[in-house]
Amino acid sequence: MLQHCVVILKLCHALTKKLSTIQLNSVTPKLNKQILNATARIMPRFDDLMRAMAANHVDIRLLEARASSLVSTCWMLAFPFTVISPKHLNALDRLLYHLEQNATAAATAAGKNNIPDGKPLLQPLATVIEETSLMESSTDRNDSTTESQHSDEAPADPGAPVTPS
């Protein structure tokens, strides 16, 4: 798991280094804003992954989440450059592919580590939903035939008074 995180950090560094060499001659303000926003997100995500790796007690799920977040941010930063300079697409695509492969490997490793003694740490969402619906009483479920079938929807104007049906 840690080796994949180290590779992700190195690939992120290589990607940002590659992107810094691409000239931005005629960039629209919208693309420039996207690049600035993505650039501002890279270092905090990089630092988050570094801190998760350096923790005394490494939480595998947190580590995988931080790695995935950094990879997503790298994609967010690289995308405008593929529009600006398609000639660099192959080099960027290769780096992004390797980032994605390592993120997938980290997620797989995290998934294997989440199942001690064959029992998952978290219940599947379907089980949680099913158990929750069994706990509801029938009076809570909108059994009245006089109420609108959309009575559980929020009003279009949240400040508007609620009128009974």
mmCIF file of C-alpha atoms in Angstrom:
data_model
loop_
_atom_site.group_PDB
_atom_site.id
_atom_site.type_symbol
_atom_site.label_atom_id
_atom_site.label_comp_id
_atom_site.label_asym_id
_atom_site.label_seq_id
_atom_site.Cartn_x
_atom_site.Cartn_y
_atom_site.Cartn_z
ATOM 1 C CA MET A 1 0.000 0.000 0.000
ATOM 2 C CA LEU A 2 2.710 2.473 0.986
ATOM 3 C CA GLN A 3 4.717 1.759 -2.165
ATOM 4 C CA HIS A 4 1.726 2.758 -4.306
ATOM 5 C CA CYS A 5 1.359 5.970 -2.320
ATOM 6 C CA VAL A 6 5.039 6.784 -2.829
ATOM 7 C CA VAL A 7 4.664 6.168 -6.570
ATOM 8 C CA ILE A 8 1.582 8.419 -6.631
ATOM 9 C CA LEU A 9 3.576 11.187 -4.935
ATOM 10 C CA LYS A 10 6.423 10.801 -7.442
ATOM 11 C CA LEU A 11 4.040 10.752 -10.403
ATOM 12 C CA CYS A 12 2.254 13.844 -9.088
ATOM 13 C CA HIS A 13 5.607 15.602 -8.905
ATOM 14 C CA ALA A 14 6.499 14.461 -12.441
ATOM 15 C CA LEU A 15 3.110 15.624 -13.741
ATOM 16 C CA THR A 16 3.358 19.080 -12.198
ATOM 17 C CA LYS A 17 6.922 19.392 -13.482
ATOM 18 C CA LYS A 18 5.764 18.441 -16.991
ATOM 19 C CA LEU A 19 2.829 20.858 -16.835
ATOM 20 C CA SER A 20 5.096 23.695 -15.748
ATOM 21 C CA THR A 21 7.015 23.413 -19.036
ATOM 22 C CA ILE A 22 3.906 23.891 -21.190
ATOM 23 C CA GLN A 23 3.579 27.457 -22.431
ATOM 24 C CA LEU A 24 0.258 29.168 -21.853
ATOM 25 C CA ASN A 25 0.185 31.705 -24.684
ATOM 26 C CA SER A 26 -3.499 32.166 -25.402
ATOM 27 C CA VAL A 27 -5.558 30.874 -22.515
ATOM 28 C CA THR A 28 -9.149 31.906 -21.994
ATOM 29 C CA PRO A 29 -9.966 33.398 -18.590
ATOM 30 C CA LYS A 30 -12.176 30.386 -17.820
ATOM 31 C CA LEU A 31 -9.374 27.877 -18.485
ATOM 32 C CA ASN A 32 -6.923 30.045 -16.580
ATOM 33 C CA LYS A 33 -9.270 30.046 -13.578
ATOM 34 C CA GLN A 34 -9.577 26.244 -13.744
ATOM 35 C CA ILE A 35 -5.798 25.900 -13.834
ATOM 36 C CA LEU A 36 -5.379 28.268 -10.882
ATOM 37 C CA ASN A 37 -8.028 26.442 -8.832
ATOM 38 C CA ALA A 38 -6.521 23.029 -9.559
ATOM 39 C CA THR A 39 -3.007 24.281 -8.867
ATOM 40 C CA ALA A 40 -4.112 25.625 -5.493
ATOM 41 C CA ARG A 41 -5.491 22.181 -4.598
ATOM 42 C CA ILE A 42 -2.423 20.114 -5.491
ATOM 43 C CA MET A 43 -0.158 20.996 -2.545
ATOM 44 C CA PRO A 44 -2.786 20.509 0.192
ATOM 45 C CA ARG A 45 -3.714 17.080 -1.244
ATOM 46 C CA PHE A 46 -0.012 16.190 -1.580
ATOM 47 C CA ASP A 47 0.555 17.215 2.046
ATOM 48 C CA ASP A 48 -2.532 15.271 3.193
ATOM 49 C CA LEU A 49 -1.151 12.082 1.659
ATOM 50 C CA MET A 50 2.295 12.708 3.147
ATOM 51 C CA ARG A 51 0.792 13.238 6.625
ATOM 52 C CA ALA A 52 -1.332 10.090 6.309
ATOM 53 C CA MET A 53 1.760 8.087 5.349
ATOM 54 C CA ALA A 54 3.826 9.539 8.210
ATOM 55 C CA ALA A 55 1.214 8.943 10.915
ATOM 56 C CA ASN A 56 2.162 6.728 13.872
ATOM 57 C CA HIS A 57 -0.852 4.516 13.243
ATOM 58 C CA VAL A 58 -1.501 4.345 9.512
ATOM 59 C CA ASP A 59 -5.204 4.104 8.699
ATOM 60 C CA ILE A 60 -5.342 2.185 5.423
ATOM 61 C CA ARG A 61 -8.741 3.598 4.473
ATOM 62 C CA LEU A 62 -7.584 7.168 5.097
ATOM 63 C CA LEU A 63 -4.395 6.520 3.156
ATOM 64 C CA GLU A 64 -6.364 5.221 0.176
ATOM 65 C CA ALA A 65 -8.754 8.170 0.340
ATOM 66 C CA ARG A 66 -5.877 10.665 0.421
ATOM 67 C CA ALA A 67 -4.166 8.932 -2.515
ATOM 68 C CA SER A 68 -7.400 8.919 -4.499
ATOM 69 C CA SER A 69 -7.969 12.591 -3.725
ATOM 70 C CA LEU A 70 -4.499 13.527 -4.957
ATOM 71 C CA VAL A 71 -4.976 11.530 -8.170
ATOM 72 C CA SER A 72 -8.323 13.258 -8.794
ATOM 73 C CA THR A 73 -6.696 16.637 -8.260
ATOM 74 C CA CYS A 74 -3.942 15.720 -10.724
ATOM 75 C CA TRP A 75 -6.597 14.880 -13.312
ATOM 76 C CA MET A 76 -8.302 18.191 -12.578
ATOM 77 C CA LEU A 77 -5.047 20.054 -13.167
ATOM 78 C CA ALA A 78 -4.025 18.119 -16.285
ATOM 79 C CA PHE A 79 -7.330 18.359 -18.136
ATOM 80 C CA PRO A 80 -7.136 22.056 -19.149
ATOM 81 C CA PHE A 81 -3.614 21.460 -20.461
ATOM 82 C CA THR A 82 -4.906 18.741 -22.790
ATOM 83 C CA VAL A 83 -7.255 21.341 -24.269
ATOM 84 C CA ILE A 84 -4.583 24.044 -24.474
ATOM 85 C CA SER A 85 -1.785 21.894 -25.846
ATOM 86 C CA PRO A 86 -2.927 18.630 -27.465
ATOM 87 C CA LYS A 87 0.642 17.858 -28.568
ATOM 88 C CA HIS A 88 1.470 17.003 -24.937
ATOM 89 C CA LEU A 89 -1.520 14.680 -24.632
ATOM 90 C CA ASN A 90 0.459 11.425 -24.937
ATOM 91 C CA ALA A 91 2.969 12.348 -22.237
ATOM 92 C CA LEU A 92 0.227 13.558 -19.890
ATOM 93 C CA ASP A 93 -1.942 10.552 -20.659
ATOM 94 C CA ARG A 94 0.883 8.175 -19.751
ATOM 95 C CA LEU A 95 1.442 9.876 -16.386
ATOM 96 C CA LEU A 96 -2.288 9.967 -15.640
ATOM 97 C CA TYR A 97 -2.623 6.303 -16.607
ATOM 98 C CA HIS A 98 0.115 5.326 -14.139
ATOM 99 C CA LEU A 99 -1.439 7.519 -11.446
ATOM 100 C CA GLU A 100 -4.764 5.777 -11.982
ATOM 101 C CA GLN A 101 -3.172 2.309 -11.935
ATOM 102 C CA ASN A 102 -1.477 3.005 -8.610
ATOM 103 C CA ALA A 103 -4.640 4.509 -7.130
ATOM 104 C CA THR A 104 -6.537 1.367 -8.163
ATOM 105 C CA ALA A 105 -3.840 -0.838 -6.633
ATOM 106 C CA ALA A 106 -3.975 1.197 -3.413
ATOM 107 C CA ALA A 107 -7.770 0.872 -3.319
ATOM 108 C CA THR A 108 -7.496 -2.874 -3.842
ATOM 109 C CA ALA A 109 -4.943 -3.135 -1.040
ATOM 110 C CA ALA A 110 -7.166 -1.035 1.225
ATOM 111 C CA GLY A 111 -10.141 -3.258 0.428
ATOM 112 C CA LYS A 112 -8.227 -6.399 1.386
ATOM 113 C CA ASN A 113 -7.108 -4.832 4.650
ATOM 114 C CA ASN A 114 -10.645 -3.832 5.636
ATOM 115 C CA ILE A 115 -11.796 -7.420 6.117
ATOM 116 C CA PRO A 116 -10.332 -8.896 9.309
ATOM 117 C CA ASP A 117 -11.242 -12.553 9.845
ATOM 118 C CA GLY A 118 -13.533 -12.465 6.813
ATOM 119 C CA LYS A 119 -15.978 -9.970 8.359
ATOM 120 C CA PRO A 120 -16.371 -6.535 6.754
ATOM 121 C CA LEU A 121 -15.916 -3.527 9.006
ATOM 122 C CA LEU A 122 -18.855 -1.726 7.427
ATOM 123 C CA GLN A 123 -22.239 -3.054 6.464
ATOM 124 C CA PRO A 124 -23.362 -2.743 2.852
ATOM 125 C CA LEU A 125 -25.589 0.275 2.240
ATOM 126 C CA ALA A 126 -28.527 -1.945 1.218
ATOM 127 C CA THR A 127 -28.450 -3.594 4.653
ATOM 128 C CA VAL A 128 -28.426 -0.240 6.423
ATOM 129 C CA ILE A 129 -31.363 0.993 4.333
ATOM 130 C CA GLU A 130 -33.319 -2.226 4.871
ATOM 131 C CA GLU A 131 -32.789 -2.175 8.637
ATOM 132 C CA THR A 132 -33.730 1.504 8.826
ATOM 133 C CA SER A 133 -36.973 0.966 6.932
ATOM 134 C CA LEU A 134 -37.896 -1.925 9.231
ATOM 135 C CA MET A 135 -37.530 0.365 12.252
ATOM 136 C CA GLU A 136 -39.948 2.972 10.854
ATOM 137 C CA SER A 137 -43.515 2.676 12.062
ATOM 138 C CA SER A 138 -46.292 2.593 9.500
ATOM 139 C CA THR A 139 -47.650 5.913 10.789
ATOM 140 C CA ASP A 140 -44.385 7.598 9.828
ATOM 141 C CA ARG A 141 -44.680 6.408 6.256
ATOM 142 C CA ASN A 142 -47.350 8.670 4.794
ATOM 143 C CA ASP A 143 -50.145 6.039 4.819
ATOM 144 C CA SER A 144 -52.909 8.632 4.622
ATOM 145 C CA THR A 145 -54.760 8.672 1.302
ATOM 146 C CA THR A 146 -55.706 12.332 1.691
ATOM 147 C CA GLU A 147 -52.116 13.548 1.602
ATOM 148 C CA SER A 148 -50.402 14.334 -1.663
ATOM 149 C CA GLN A 149 -48.017 11.697 -2.913
ATOM 150 C CA HIS A 150 -45.372 14.450 -3.018
ATOM 151 C CA SER A 151 -45.881 15.641 0.565
ATOM 152 C CA ASP A 152 -42.330 14.722 1.529
ATOM 153 C CA GLU A 153 -40.851 17.119 -1.036
ATOM 154 C CA ALA A 154 -39.460 20.465 0.013
ATOM 155 C CA PRO A 155 -41.407 23.520 -1.197
ATOM 156 C CA ALA A 156 -40.004 25.432 -4.166
ATOM 157 C CA ASP A 157 -39.536 28.442 -1.899
ATOM 158 C CA PRO A 158 -38.155 27.316 1.473
ATOM 159 C CA GLY A 159 -39.340 30.578 3.049
ATOM 160 C CA ALA A 160 -42.927 30.090 1.853
ATOM 161 C CA PRO A 161 -45.519 28.994 4.414
ATOM 162 C CA VAL A 162 -46.594 25.355 4.219
ATOM 163 C CA THR A 163 -50.257 24.938 3.304
ATOM 164 C CA PRO A 164 -51.975 21.681 4.291
ATOM 165 C CA SER A 165 -53.338 19.573 1.422
#
